Amino acid sequence: MIQDIAPSRLYNSYIKTDICEGDFLLCFDSEGKLLTDTSGDRIVFPRYENEEQLSAVYAFSVDDERYFIVLSECRDSGAGFEYKGLRTLRDSFGGKELFAAFTAYHLWRWYSDNHFCGRCGGKLSLHGRERALVCEKCGNVVYPRINPAVIVGVIKGDSILVTRYRSGYAHNALVAGFTEIGETLEETVAREVMEETGVRVKNIRYYKSQPWGMAQDMLVGFYCEADGSGEIHMDENELKYAEWVKREDVVLQPSDISLTNEMMKLFRDGNI
Ligand SMILES: [Zn+2]
């Protein structure tokens, strides 16, 4: 998966620090595309040059390399650099740079969506000591937001419930959905499977989580079993396909980097 970058490691603790020459710059355009050089076999980010005028906030470090999100308008970073969407990067690259790109996107989206206080309309500015924004007028402190969501491998005997979404991602997937306020993750699992496919489930158990996504989400993976006949009544507003698929017939996604794909593969290979 994207976050599996060992022996490298992404250090996400916030530190208050100024940008220095050689630090990596994470420059997004208004559509959320990221400035990168993709001419080689790895993603390359621009580096900060001394005395460059820009506003940037520390994002994280990967090993001993520091990354900063540029909050001001981005400069032209010279030959070879261009703005690329994360889905495009994901199709061609992996490694620690891709994990850095997705993590940066989540943080940048939060910063760029929070210029004003939702309580009083005052201007938000960077908090001095932690990863937060603070309202200059009423003191309201705004923390980064992470949206919890589940991905569910529903098993019935020797088959798994494979879906395809009506819009967006085109390849095979599993039942997925966001947690509503007031429910546990396990309740989200049962509700989403019922809403999307009409199947009742039991023996819900946690598998793994995935700390990146385009929806500022934390995706939490569960396996469970169909309770009863497993007859499918598909929600046609959400899905265009929902079927029980035998292990040996499971067709995986084209790239090997998502929790969804890992969960389908584990089942296909008889390891769950
Ligand atoms: Zn305020």
Short mmCIF file of C-alpha atoms and ligand atoms in Angstrom, two decimals:
data_model
loop_
_atom_site.label_atom_id
_atom_site.label_comp_id
_atom_site.label_asym_id
_atom_site.label_seq_id
_atom_site.Cartn_x
_atom_site.Cartn_y
_atom_site.Cartn_z
CA MET A 1 0.00 0.00 0.00
CA ILE A 2 1.08 3.61 -0.48
CA GLN A 3 1.93 4.06 3.19
CA ASP A 4 4.19 1.00 3.27
CA ILE A 5 7.46 2.83 2.70
CA ALA A 6 9.78 0.99 5.12
CA PRO A 7 12.65 1.34 5.79
CA SER A 8 11.74 4.98 5.14
CA ARG A 9 9.30 6.66 7.49
CA LEU A 10 7.01 9.67 7.36
CA TYR A 11 7.19 11.77 10.55
CA ASN A 12 3.96 13.73 10.83
CA SER A 13 4.43 15.47 14.21
CA TYR A 14 4.03 19.20 13.82
CA ILE A 15 7.08 21.30 14.57
CA LYS A 16 7.31 25.06 14.39
CA THR A 17 10.22 25.71 12.11
CA ASP A 18 11.23 28.02 9.30
CA ILE A 19 11.91 26.82 5.81
CA CYS A 20 15.58 26.39 4.85
CA GLU A 21 17.43 26.05 1.60
CA GLY A 22 16.96 22.59 0.11
CA ASP A 23 13.64 21.78 1.84
CA PHE A 24 11.02 20.29 -0.46
CA LEU A 25 8.14 22.50 -1.61
CA LEU A 26 4.62 21.14 -1.97
CA CYS A 27 2.95 23.54 -4.40
CA PHE A 28 -0.67 22.92 -5.33
CA ASP A 29 -2.71 24.79 -7.91
CA SER A 30 -6.34 25.76 -7.37
CA GLU A 31 -7.52 22.35 -8.66
CA GLY A 32 -5.31 20.44 -6.20
CA LYS A 33 -2.70 19.45 -8.74
CA LEU A 34 0.84 19.17 -7.43
CA LEU A 35 3.99 20.66 -8.93
CA THR A 36 6.35 17.79 -9.73
CA ASP A 37 8.97 16.61 -12.17
CA THR A 38 7.89 13.21 -13.42
CA SER A 39 10.42 12.76 -16.19
CA GLY A 40 12.36 10.10 -14.26
CA ASP A 41 11.28 6.92 -12.54
CA ARG A 42 10.43 8.68 -9.25
CA ILE A 43 8.41 11.79 -8.40
CA VAL A 44 10.68 14.81 -7.82
CA PHE A 45 9.51 17.87 -5.86
CA PRO A 46 10.97 21.37 -6.23
CA ARG A 47 13.34 22.56 -3.52
CA TYR A 48 13.36 25.88 -1.71
CA GLU A 49 16.07 28.26 -2.79
CA ASN A 50 17.51 30.78 -0.37
CA GLU A 51 15.71 34.11 0.03
CA GLU A 52 12.84 33.03 -2.17
CA GLN A 53 9.72 34.99 -1.20
CA LEU A 54 6.91 32.62 -0.31
CA SER A 55 4.63 31.70 2.55
CA ALA A 56 4.98 28.06 3.60
CA VAL A 57 4.10 25.87 6.57
CA TYR A 58 5.96 22.78 7.73
CA ALA A 59 4.10 19.63 6.66
CA PHE A 60 6.15 16.56 7.66
CA SER A 61 9.49 14.88 7.17
CA VAL A 62 10.28 11.71 5.29
CA ASP A 63 13.46 10.32 6.85
CA ASP A 64 15.60 13.45 7.15
CA GLU A 65 14.04 15.41 4.28
CA ARG A 66 11.63 18.19 5.26
CA TYR A 67 8.51 19.08 3.29
CA PHE A 68 6.69 22.43 3.37
CA ILE A 69 3.25 23.29 1.98
CA VAL A 70 3.31 26.53 0.04
CA LEU A 71 0.39 28.73 1.07
CA SER A 72 1.15 31.65 -1.22
CA GLU A 73 0.95 31.56 -4.97
CA CYS A 74 3.51 29.17 -6.40
CA ARG A 75 6.34 30.24 -8.59
CA ASP A 76 7.35 28.61 -11.80
CA SER A 77 9.87 25.99 -10.74
CA GLY A 78 11.73 25.74 -13.98
CA ALA A 79 12.12 23.23 -16.72
CA GLY A 80 10.66 19.80 -16.16
CA PHE A 81 8.17 20.78 -13.45
CA GLU A 82 4.46 20.74 -14.10
CA TYR A 83 1.21 20.38 -12.18
CA LYS A 84 -0.04 16.79 -12.05
CA GLY A 85 -3.20 15.37 -10.47
CA LEU A 86 -2.72 12.81 -7.72
CA ARG A 87 -4.66 10.14 -9.57
CA THR A 88 -2.26 10.58 -12.50
CA LEU A 89 0.75 10.30 -10.19
CA ARG A 90 -0.76 7.23 -8.55
CA ASP A 91 -1.09 5.44 -11.90
CA SER A 92 2.63 5.71 -12.65
CA PHE A 93 4.55 6.06 -9.40
CA GLY A 94 4.87 4.65 -5.90
CA GLY A 95 7.31 4.87 -3.02
CA LYS A 96 7.75 7.44 -0.30
CA GLU A 97 7.23 10.35 -2.70
CA LEU A 98 3.70 9.17 -3.56
CA PHE A 99 2.80 8.79 0.11
CA ALA A 100 4.22 12.29 0.69
CA ALA A 101 2.10 13.62 -2.18
CA PHE A 102 -1.16 12.14 -0.81
CA THR A 103 -0.44 13.25 2.75
CA ALA A 104 0.41 16.73 1.49
CA TYR A 105 -2.84 16.87 -0.48
CA HIS A 106 -4.89 16.14 2.64
CA LEU A 107 -3.12 18.88 4.60
CA TRP A 108 -3.21 21.37 1.74
CA ARG A 109 -6.94 20.79 1.20
CA TRP A 110 -7.55 21.53 4.87
CA TYR A 111 -5.48 24.74 4.81
CA SER A 112 -7.03 25.93 1.56
CA ASP A 113 -10.61 25.26 2.75
CA ASN A 114 -10.14 27.13 6.02
CA HIS A 115 -9.42 30.81 5.51
CA PHE A 116 -12.23 32.07 7.72
CA CYS A 117 -13.72 31.12 11.07
CA GLY A 118 -16.92 29.10 10.80
CA ARG A 119 -18.09 30.55 14.12
CA CYS A 120 -17.72 34.31 13.59
CA GLY A 121 -16.38 34.81 10.06
CA GLY A 122 -13.06 36.27 11.29
CA LYS A 123 -9.81 35.57 9.53
CA LEU A 124 -7.93 32.40 10.49
CA SER A 125 -4.18 32.44 10.90
CA LEU A 126 -1.57 29.78 11.62
CA HIS A 127 -1.41 28.62 15.23
CA GLY A 128 2.05 29.10 16.63
CA ARG A 129 2.51 25.86 18.54
CA GLU A 130 0.44 23.12 16.97
CA ARG A 131 -1.13 21.98 13.70
CA ALA A 132 -4.13 24.26 13.94
CA LEU A 133 -5.58 27.55 12.78
CA VAL A 134 -6.80 30.21 15.16
CA CYS A 135 -9.41 32.93 14.68
CA GLU A 136 -7.96 36.40 15.15
CA LYS A 137 -11.35 37.71 16.27
CA CYS A 138 -12.94 35.13 18.61
CA GLY A 139 -10.04 32.78 19.38
CA ASN A 140 -11.75 29.70 17.92
CA VAL A 141 -9.11 27.02 17.22
CA VAL A 142 -9.65 24.85 14.12
CA TYR A 143 -7.90 21.48 13.91
CA PRO A 144 -7.31 19.35 10.80
CA ARG A 145 -10.24 17.22 9.86
CA ILE A 146 -10.08 13.53 9.01
CA ASN A 147 -13.19 11.80 7.66
CA PRO A 148 -13.54 8.18 8.82
CA ALA A 149 -14.74 5.70 6.23
CA VAL A 150 -14.96 1.92 5.99
CA ILE A 151 -14.11 -0.58 3.29
CA VAL A 152 -15.76 -3.96 3.71
CA GLY A 153 -14.89 -7.43 2.50
CA VAL A 154 -18.21 -9.30 2.85
CA ILE A 155 -17.68 -13.06 2.60
CA LYS A 156 -20.23 -15.78 1.86
CA GLY A 157 -18.66 -19.25 1.80
CA ASP A 158 -16.11 -19.18 -0.98
CA SER A 159 -17.24 -15.87 -2.47
CA ILE A 160 -16.70 -12.18 -1.74
CA LEU A 161 -19.04 -9.29 -2.48
CA VAL A 162 -17.41 -7.31 -5.31
CA THR A 163 -18.79 -3.93 -6.37
CA ARG A 164 -18.21 -1.21 -8.90
CA TYR A 165 -19.13 2.39 -8.13
CA ARG A 166 -21.61 4.18 -10.35
CA SER A 167 -19.20 7.09 -10.81
CA GLY A 168 -15.53 7.79 -10.11
CA TYR A 169 -13.19 4.82 -9.75
CA ALA A 170 -13.95 2.38 -12.58
CA HIS A 171 -12.38 -0.88 -11.37
CA ASN A 172 -13.52 -3.60 -8.99
CA ALA A 173 -14.02 -2.47 -5.42
CA LEU A 174 -15.66 -3.47 -2.16
CA VAL A 175 -18.55 -1.89 -0.29
CA ALA A 176 -17.41 1.43 1.17
CA GLY A 177 -18.87 4.45 2.89
CA PHE A 178 -18.42 7.24 5.39
CA THR A 179 -19.17 7.01 9.07
CA GLU A 180 -22.13 9.07 10.23
CA ILE A 181 -22.04 11.04 13.46
CA GLY A 182 -23.19 8.87 16.34
CA GLU A 183 -22.30 5.42 15.03
CA THR A 184 -19.39 3.05 15.62
CA LEU A 185 -17.24 1.87 12.73
CA GLU A 186 -18.84 -1.57 13.06
CA GLU A 187 -22.28 0.02 12.73
CA THR A 188 -21.06 1.86 9.63
CA VAL A 189 -20.03 -1.49 8.15
CA ALA A 190 -23.44 -3.07 8.75
CA ARG A 191 -25.34 0.00 7.53
CA GLU A 192 -23.31 0.56 4.36
CA VAL A 193 -23.48 -3.09 3.29
CA MET A 194 -27.24 -3.08 3.89
CA GLU A 195 -27.81 0.24 2.09
CA GLU A 196 -25.68 -0.57 -0.95
CA THR A 197 -26.45 -4.26 -1.40
CA GLY A 198 -29.31 -5.26 0.92
CA VAL A 199 -27.10 -7.89 2.61
CA ARG A 200 -27.17 -8.37 6.41
CA VAL A 201 -23.75 -9.09 7.97
CA LYS A 202 -22.24 -10.68 11.10
CA ASN A 203 -18.78 -11.41 12.62
CA ILE A 204 -17.44 -7.97 11.73
CA ARG A 205 -13.70 -7.82 12.36
CA TYR A 206 -11.05 -5.17 11.82
CA TYR A 207 -8.33 -5.79 9.26
CA LYS A 208 -6.14 -2.69 8.60
CA SER A 209 -6.42 1.01 7.87
CA GLN A 210 -5.21 3.33 5.15
CA PRO A 211 -4.25 6.90 6.09
CA TRP A 212 -4.64 8.54 2.68
CA GLY A 213 -7.37 9.21 0.19
CA MET A 214 -8.75 11.92 -2.02
CA ALA A 215 -11.65 12.66 0.35
CA GLN A 216 -9.48 13.63 3.35
CA ASP A 217 -10.45 10.25 4.73
CA MET A 218 -9.07 7.56 6.98
CA LEU A 219 -10.17 4.31 5.39
CA VAL A 220 -10.73 1.46 7.85
CA GLY A 221 -10.90 -2.08 6.49
CA PHE A 222 -13.17 -4.80 7.87
CA TYR A 223 -14.07 -8.32 6.90
CA CYS A 224 -17.44 -9.81 7.82
CA GLU A 225 -19.79 -12.59 6.76
CA ALA A 226 -23.19 -12.53 5.14
CA ASP A 227 -25.94 -13.30 7.64
CA GLY A 228 -28.73 -15.26 5.97
CA SER A 229 -29.17 -15.88 2.26
CA GLY A 230 -26.95 -13.03 1.05
CA GLU A 231 -29.44 -12.11 -1.64
CA ILE A 232 -28.31 -8.85 -3.26
CA HIS A 233 -30.55 -5.81 -3.74
CA MET A 234 -28.20 -3.27 -5.24
CA ASP A 235 -28.57 0.49 -4.69
CA GLU A 236 -28.43 1.70 -8.27
CA ASN A 237 -27.73 5.27 -7.21
CA GLU A 238 -24.42 4.21 -5.65
CA LEU A 239 -23.33 1.15 -7.60
CA LYS A 240 -23.45 -0.22 -11.11
CA TYR A 241 -22.34 -3.72 -10.12
CA ALA A 242 -22.59 -5.88 -7.00
CA GLU A 243 -22.10 -9.64 -7.19
CA TRP A 244 -20.79 -12.59 -5.20
CA VAL A 245 -17.52 -13.56 -6.88
CA LYS A 246 -15.69 -16.85 -6.28
CA ARG A 247 -12.10 -16.64 -5.01
CA GLU A 248 -10.52 -17.79 -8.25
CA ASP A 249 -12.63 -15.34 -10.30
CA VAL A 250 -11.72 -12.17 -8.36
CA VAL A 251 -10.23 -9.60 -10.75
CA LEU A 252 -7.92 -7.23 -8.90
CA GLN A 253 -7.40 -3.51 -9.50
CA PRO A 254 -4.71 -2.52 -12.03
CA SER A 255 -2.44 -1.12 -9.34
CA ASP A 256 -1.39 -2.77 -6.13
CA ILE A 257 -1.43 0.18 -3.76
CA SER A 258 -4.87 0.36 -2.13
CA LEU A 259 -6.27 -1.31 0.97
CA THR A 260 -9.24 -2.41 -1.14
CA ASN A 261 -6.99 -4.27 -3.54
CA GLU A 262 -4.99 -5.86 -0.73
CA MET A 263 -8.21 -7.11 0.87
CA MET A 264 -9.49 -8.59 -2.41
CA LYS A 265 -6.10 -10.21 -3.06
CA LEU A 266 -5.94 -11.74 0.41
CA PHE A 267 -9.29 -13.39 -0.19
CA ARG A 268 -8.49 -14.47 -3.75
CA ASP A 269 -5.27 -16.15 -2.56
CA GLY A 270 -7.08 -18.06 0.18
CA ASN A 271 -5.49 -16.14 3.03
CA ILE A 272 -8.69 -14.99 4.64
ZN ZN B 1 -13.99 33.40 15.03
#
